[in-house]
Amino acid sequence: MKTLLDPDRALADGLTQIRAEFQVPDGFPPAVIAAAEAAVRRTPTQHVDRTQMRFVTLDPAASTDLDQAFAIEQAGADLLLHYAIADVGWFVEDGDPLDVEAWTRGETLYLPDGKAGLYPSILSEGAASLLPDVERAAVIFAVRVAPDGKARLDGAERAIIRSHAKLGYETVQPADLPAQFEELARRTQAAERARGAARVDPPEQEVEREADGRLRLGFRPRLASEAQNAALSLATNLAVADALQAHQTGLFRVMDGPDDAAVGRLRHIAHGLGLSWPADVSLDQFSRSRDANDPTDAAFMVAIRRAGNGASYAPYREGVVPWHAAVAATYAQATAPLRRLADRYVIRAALAVATGQPVPEQVSAAFEALPKVMSRADARAGQINRAVIDVAEAVLLSGREGEVFAATVVDADERGARIQLANVPVVVRLGGNGHKPGDTLDVALSDVDVTRRTIKFVAAS
């Protein structure tokens, strides 16, 4: 990680510019705030008491919008995951100001200097968040995970829970977690491998605000605790998706895998990086053998992610099996309703299905309208994230024009090469042809424009 010193407030001004350019909301209209204040006073009346169960949460240490809590118990050879999700649907009613505003936003937007929430913080970081040592309304999905990792939905209920601990990825210890936590994650991950799932998690380039208030730019590899926690969410989402598909309803996350031409290009990239990819080994098999903490493997994992088609949303259609190639399964998202609009409706449908009730008409209608809304929100979030990285890179390199950097080519196409600087967490495009993935070269920084968020390198003579 590189600390970004910002004495001239170039980065702060850049973030302000990004907020204006992408129309990032600053607060909420008075009617929405009033609706949130009224919603948090609602007393749960359809919830059973499950406060005796020992739930915990596991998230980034600084998070306060806590969507999920979990408890695990042994059930013969199976493991029973009790996955509690914030009951946002209890607080937000169809057509009220909170609902209308959420449909406008689609999802929470995250920037280093603060987020623009899907819901007001009095709700998302207060009454609806599964904070520790307070009673909270939740929807508990009971997910039965077999020894082979197959997950199915055993039931669902509205409940009052009390989280016993707010655990952080960076500091959690095995003793803090349920005894079966690692085994449940292992089973889910083993089932992924058996399905041929091609999910890759390369280190992500990001800007973070540290405890001292400074911003840091770097590549953040996924921690083991984060991957294990993601396995619990994956098991729940797979179980919910299967239940919805079986009952001919739902909203699914779908994605096509790389086509044959893309796989061919990936083989060239692997060769250029010096990776040995046997002809009889599939992309899925080869990708699972990569180590995200190895720079060469990480470069190849980035290439895999860029080669695939982006994920989208699709409502249930008779005769169609919705498929997510990276997960290698039918997949839905139900575990982040404080941050994603669509999850609130998936939860409502799954709760109805699990309790033998008809799916509300408003939910079925929402499934038809949500793909467009969520696609627009996802695209906007991606553009903002890229803009934040661009301005941080520009600030980091400002004043170093003329300096020569060692770099590695991580990808190349007709527009030129994408290079990773050796000692600075910057990925940038280099014009010109003749470069192959895996090539090492020296490049000179020729121009930096923080306002336009642009950096230009040329091959060093």
C-alpha positions in Angstrom: 0.0 0.0 0.0 1.1 3.5 -0.8 0.1 6.5 1.4 -1.3 9.3 -0.6 -0.1 12.7 0.8 -2.5 15.3 -0.3 -1.2 18.7 0.9 -2.8 20.6 -2.0 -6.1 18.7 -1.6 -5.8 17.5 -5.2 -7.2 14.1 -4.2 -10.0 15.6 -2.0 -10.9 18.0 -4.8 -10.8 15.0 -7.3 -13.3 13.1 -5.1 -15.5 16.1 -4.9 -15.4 16.4 -8.7 -16.3 12.7 -9.1 -19.3 13.1 -6.8 -20.5 16.0 -8.9 -19.8 14.3 -12.2 -21.6 11.1 -11.3 -24.3 12.8 -9.3 -23.6 10.9 -6.2 -26.4 11.8 -3.7 -25.4 13.9 -0.7 -27.9 13.0 1.9 -31.6 12.3 1.5 -34.7 14.4 0.8 -36.6 15.5 3.9 -39.6 13.2 3.0 -37.2 10.2 2.9 -35.6 11.1 6.3 -39.1 11.5 7.8 -40.1 8.1 6.5 -37.0 6.5 7.9 -37.6 8.1 11.3 -41.1 6.7 11.3 -40.0 3.3 10.1 -37.5 2.7 12.9 -40.3 3.2 15.4 -42.1 0.2 14.0 -42.4 -2.6 16.5 -41.9 -6.1 14.9 -45.1 -8.1 15.3 -44.5 -11.0 12.9 -41.2 -12.2 14.4 -40.4 -15.1 16.7 -37.9 -14.7 19.5 -34.5 -16.2 18.6 -32.4 -14.1 20.9 -31.1 -17.2 22.7 -29.2 -18.3 19.6 -25.6 -17.2 19.4 -25.3 -15.2 16.3 -22.2 -13.3 15.3 -21.3 -11.0 12.3 -18.1 -11.0 10.3 -17.3 -8.0 8.1 -14.6 -5.4 7.4 -13.8 -4.0 10.9 -15.1 -0.5 10.1 -18.4 -1.6 8.7 -21.6 -0.5 10.4 -24.2 -1.5 7.8 -24.3 -5.2 8.8 -26.6 -7.3 6.6 -25.8 -10.8 7.9 -25.3 -12.7 11.1 -24.8 -16.4 11.4 -25.0 -19.4 13.8 -24.1 -23.0 12.9 -25.0 -26.3 14.4 -24.3 -29.9 13.7 -27.3 -31.9 12.4 -26.2 -35.5 12.0 -23.7 -35.6 9.1 -25.1 -32.2 7.9 -24.3 -28.7 9.1 -27.3 -26.4 9.6 -26.4 -22.8 8.9 -28.8 -20.2 10.4 -28.2 -17.2 8.3 -29.9 -14.1 9.6 -30.4 -11.3 7.1 -31.4 -7.7 8.1 -35.2 -7.6 7.6 -35.2 -4.4 5.5 -38.6 -5.4 4.1 -40.1 -4.9 7.6 -39.1 -1.2 7.6 -39.7 -0.3 3.9 -43.2 -0.6 2.5 -44.0 -0.7 -1.2 -44.5 2.8 -2.6 -43.4 4.7 0.5 -40.7 7.4 0.2 -37.9 5.0 1.3 -38.9 2.5 -1.4 -39.2 5.2 -4.2 -35.7 6.6 -3.3 -34.2 3.1 -3.2 -35.5 2.4 -6.7 -33.8 5.6 -7.8 -30.4 4.6 -6.3 -30.3 0.9 -6.8 -27.4 0.2 -4.5 -25.0 1.9 -2.0 -22.1 3.8 -3.6 -18.8 3.6 -1.8 -16.1 6.3 -2.1 -13.0 6.7 0.1 -14.4 9.9 1.7 -17.8 8.4 2.5 -20.6 6.4 1.1 -24.0 7.3 -0.4 -26.3 4.7 1.2 -29.3 3.0 -0.4 -31.2 3.9 2.8 -30.7 6.7 5.4 -28.0 5.8 8.0 -30.7 5.9 10.8 -31.9 2.7 9.2 -29.0 1.1 7.4 -26.4 1.7 10.1 -29.0 1.8 13.0 -32.3 0.1 13.4 -32.0 -2.4 10.6 -28.3 -3.1 10.9 -27.4 -6.3 12.8 -25.3 -4.6 15.4 -24.1 -6.4 18.5 -25.8 -6.6 21.8 -29.1 -5.2 20.6 -32.3 -6.8 19.5 -32.8 -6.7 15.7 -35.5 -7.8 13.2 -34.1 -10.4 10.8 -35.2 -13.1 8.3 -33.4 -16.3 9.2 -32.7 -18.8 6.4 -32.0 -22.3 7.6 -29.6 -23.8 5.1 -28.7 -27.4 5.4 -25.2 -28.2 4.0 -24.4 -31.8 3.3 -21.0 -33.4 3.6 -20.5 -32.9 -0.1 -21.2 -29.2 0.2 -24.7 -29.3 -1.4 -26.9 -26.6 0.2 -30.6 -26.6 0.4 -33.1 -24.3 2.0 -34.7 -26.0 5.0 -36.9 -23.1 6.1 -37.2 -19.4 6.7 -38.7 -17.2 9.3 -39.0 -13.7 10.5 -37.2 -13.4 13.9 -35.8 -11.2 16.5 -32.1 -11.9 17.1 -29.2 -10.5 19.1 -25.7 -10.6 17.7 -23.2 -11.5 20.3 -20.1 -10.1 18.6 -19.1 -7.8 15.7 -16.1 -9.6 14.2 -13.7 -8.1 11.7 -11.9 -9.8 8.8 -8.6 -8.3 9.9 -8.7 -9.4 13.6 -11.0 -12.4 13.9 -9.6 -15.5 15.6 -10.8 -19.1 15.2 -12.0 -19.1 18.8 -14.4 -16.2 18.0 -16.3 -18.2 15.5 -18.7 -21.2 15.7 -16.8 -24.5 15.9 -18.2 -25.6 12.5 -17.4 -22.4 10.7 -14.2 -23.6 8.9 -15.8 -27.0 8.0 -18.9 -25.3 6.5 -16.7 -23.1 4.4 -14.6 -26.0 3.4 -17.6 -28.0 2.3 -19.0 -25.1 0.2 -15.6 -24.5 -1.4 -15.2 -28.2 -2.2 -18.6 -28.2 -3.8 -17.5 -25.2 -5.9 -14.5 -27.2 -7.2 -16.7 -30.2 -7.9 -19.1 -28.1 -10.0 -16.2 -26.6 -11.9 -16.8 -23.1 -10.7 -14.5 -20.6 -12.3 -14.7 -17.8 -9.7 -11.4 -15.9 -9.3 -10.6 -13.4 -6.7 -7.5 -11.5 -7.7 -6.1 -8.7 -5.5 -8.2 -5.6 -6.1 -6.8 -2.2 -6.8 -8.5 0.1 -4.3 -8.2 3.3 -2.3 -8.8 3.0 1.5 -9.1 5.5 4.3 -6.9 4.4 7.2 -7.5 5.0 10.9 -5.2 8.0 10.8 -7.4 9.6 8.1 -4.9 9.2 5.3 -5.8 7.5 2.1 -3.8 4.5 0.7 -3.7 3.1 -2.8 -2.8 -0.5 -3.3 -3.8 -4.1 -4.2 -5.7 -5.8 -1.4 -5.6 -9.6 -1.5 -8.6 -11.3 -0.1 -8.1 -12.6 3.5 -8.8 -16.2 4.4 -11.5 -15.1 6.8 -13.2 -13.1 4.0 -13.2 -16.0 1.6 -14.6 -18.3 4.3 -17.3 -15.8 5.2 -18.2 -15.5 1.5 -18.7 -19.3 1.4 -21.5 -19.0 3.9 -23.2 -16.3 1.8 -22.7 -18.4 -1.3 -24.3 -21.5 0.3 -27.3 -19.4 1.3 -27.7 -17.7 -2.1 -27.5 -21.1 -3.9 -30.1 -22.6 -1.6 -32.4 -19.7 -2.1 -31.9 -19.7 -5.9 -32.8 -23.5 -6.1 -35.9 -22.9 -4.0 -37.1 -20.0 -6.1 -36.4 -21.8 -9.4 -38.3 -24.9 -8.2 -41.3 -22.7 -7.4 -41.2 -20.9 -10.7 -40.3 -17.5 -9.4 -37.3 -15.3 -8.6 -34.7 -13.0 -9.8 -31.3 -14.5 -10.6 -27.8 -13.4 -11.2 -26.6 -14.7 -14.5 -23.3 -14.6 -16.4 -21.8 -16.3 -19.5 -18.3 -17.6 -19.3 -15.4 -16.7 -21.7 -16.0 -18.0 -25.2 -13.6 -20.2 -27.1 -11.8 -17.2 -28.6 -11.4 -15.6 -25.2 -10.0 -18.9 -23.8 -7.5 -19.0 -26.7 -6.4 -15.4 -25.8 -6.0 -16.4 -22.2 -3.7 -19.3 -23.2 -1.5 -16.8 -25.0 -1.5 -14.6 -21.9 -0.5 -17.5 -19.7 2.3 -18.4 -22.1 3.5 -14.8 -22.1 3.5 -14.7 -18.3 5.6 -17.9 -18.2 2.8 -20.1 -16.8 2.6 -23.7 -17.8 -1.0 -24.5 -18.9 -1.2 -28.0 -20.2 -3.4 -28.4 -23.3 -5.6 -31.0 -21.6 -6.4 -28.8 -18.6 -9.5 -26.6 -18.7 -9.6 -22.9 -17.8 -11.6 -23.8 -14.7 -9.1 -26.3 -13.5 -6.1 -24.1 -14.3 -7.6 -21.0 -12.7 -8.2 -22.9 -9.4 -4.5 -23.6 -9.2 -3.5 -19.9 -9.2 -2.4 -18.1 -6.1 -3.7 -14.5 -5.8 -0.7 -13.5 -3.7 1.7 -14.4 -6.4 2.2 -11.4 -8.8 2.3 -13.5 -11.9 -0.8 -15.6 -11.0 -2.6 -12.4 -9.9 -1.9 -10.9 -13.3 -3.4 -13.9 -15.0 -6.4 -13.9 -12.7 -7.1 -10.2 -13.6 -7.0 -11.3 -17.3 -9.5 -14.1 -16.6 -11.9 -11.6 -14.9 -11.5 -9.2 -17.9 -12.1 -12.0 -20.4 -15.5 -13.0 -19.0 -18.8 -11.4 -19.7 -20.3 -9.2 -17.0 -23.0 -10.5 -14.7 -26.6 -9.3 -15.0 -30.0 -10.0 -13.5 -32.7 -12.1 -15.1 -36.3 -12.9 -13.8 -37.7 -16.5 -13.8 -38.7 -17.7 -17.3 -40.5 -21.0 -17.9 -38.2 -23.5 -19.5 -35.0 -21.5 -18.8 -32.4 -22.5 -16.3 -30.7 -19.3 -15.2 -26.9 -19.9 -15.0 -23.9 -18.1 -13.6 -20.8 -19.4 -15.2 -18.4 -18.3 -12.6 -20.4 -20.0 -9.9 -21.4 -22.9 -12.2 -24.9 -23.0 -10.7 -28.2 -21.3 -10.6 -27.5 -18.3 -8.4 -29.5 -15.5 -6.7 -28.4 -12.7 -4.3 -30.3 -12.4 -1.1 -27.7 -11.5 1.5 -27.1 -7.8 1.3 -30.5 -5.9 1.4 -29.0 -2.9 3.1 -26.8 -2.3 0.1 -28.6 -3.8 -2.9 -32.2 -3.1 -3.8 -32.9 -6.4 -5.5 -32.0 -8.5 -2.5 -35.0 -7.1 -0.6 -37.4 -8.6 -3.1 -35.5 -11.9 -3.4 -35.8 -12.3 0.4 -39.5 -11.6 0.3 -40.0 -14.2 -2.4 -37.9 -16.8 -0.6 -39.7 -16.2 2.7 -43.0 -16.7 1.0 -41.9 -19.9 -0.7 -40.4 -21.3 2.5 -43.5 -20.7 4.5 -46.0 -21.9 1.9 -47.4 -18.5 1.0 -47.9 -17.0 -2.4 -45.3 -14.6 -3.6 -46.8 -11.1 -3.4 -47.8 -9.6 -6.7 -45.6 -6.5 -6.0 -42.6 -8.8 -5.7 -43.3 -10.6 -9.0 -43.7 -7.2 -10.8 -40.5 -6.0 -9.2 -38.6 -9.0 -10.7 -39.5 -7.8 -14.2 -38.4 -4.2 -13.6 -35.3 -4.8 -11.5 -32.8 -6.0 -14.2 -32.7 -2.6 -15.8 -32.6 -0.7 -12.6 -29.7 -2.9 -11.2 -27.8 -2.8 -14.4 -27.8 1.0 -14.4 -26.7 1.0 -10.7 -24.0 -1.6 -11.2 -22.6 0.4 -14.2 -22.6 3.6 -12.2 -20.8 2.0 -9.2 -18.2 0.6 -11.5 -17.5 3.9 -13.3 -17.2 5.6 -9.9 -14.7 3.0 -8.6 -12.6 3.3 -11.7 -12.7 7.1 -11.5 -11.5 7.0 -7.9 -8.6 4.7 -8.8 -7.7 7.0 -11.7 -7.6 10.2 -9.6 -5.6 8.4 -6.8 -3.0 7.1 -9.3 -2.7 10.6 -10.8 -2.2 12.2 -7.4 0.4 9.5 -6.5 2.4 10.1 -9.6 2.0 13.9 -9.9 5.3 15.7 -9.9 7.2 12.5 -11.1 7.1 13.3 -14.8 10.2 12.1 -16.6 10.8 9.3 -14.1 11.4 5.8 -15.4 9.6 2.8 -14.0 10.0 -0.9 -14.5 6.7 -2.5 -15.7 5.2 -5.8 -16.7 2.7 -6.2 -19.6 -0.4 -7.9 -18.2 -2.6 -7.7 -21.3 -2.4 -6.5 -24.9 -4.8 -5.9 -27.7 -5.1 -3.7 -30.8 -5.2 -0.6 -28.7 -1.8 -1.3 -27.0 -0.8 -2.9 -23.8 -2.0 -2.7 -20.2 1.0 -2.6 -17.9 1.5 -3.0 -14.1 4.3 -0.8 -12.6 6.7 -2.9 -10.6 7.0 -0.8 -7.4 3.9 1.3 -7.5 0.3 0.0 -7.3 -0.7 1.4 -10.7 -2.1 -0.3 -13.8 -2.2 1.8 -16.9 -2.4 1.6 -20.7 0.6 2.0 -22.9 0.1 2.8 -26.6 1.8 1.0 -29.4 2.0 -2.6 -30.7 4.5 -5.4 -30.3 4.0 -6.0 -26.6 3.0 -9.4 -25.3 1.6 -10.4 -21.9 4.5 -11.2 -19.6 7.0 -8.8 -21.3 9.0 -6.6 -18.9 10.0 -3.2 -20.0 11.0 0.3 -18.7 8.5 3.1 -19.2 8.8 6.8 -18.7 6.0 8.9 -17.1 5.4 11.7 -19.7 2.3 13.4 -18.4 -0.1 13.6 -15.4 -3.4 15.5 -15.3 -5.1 15.1 -11.9 -8.1 17.1 -13.0 -8.7 14.9 -16.0 -7.6 11.8 -14.1 -5.2 10.8 -16.9 -1.6 9.4 -16.8 0.5 8.9 -19.9 3.5 6.6 -20.2 5.9 6.0 -23.1 8.4 3.3 -23.7 11.8 4.5 -22.2 14.6 4.7 -24.8 
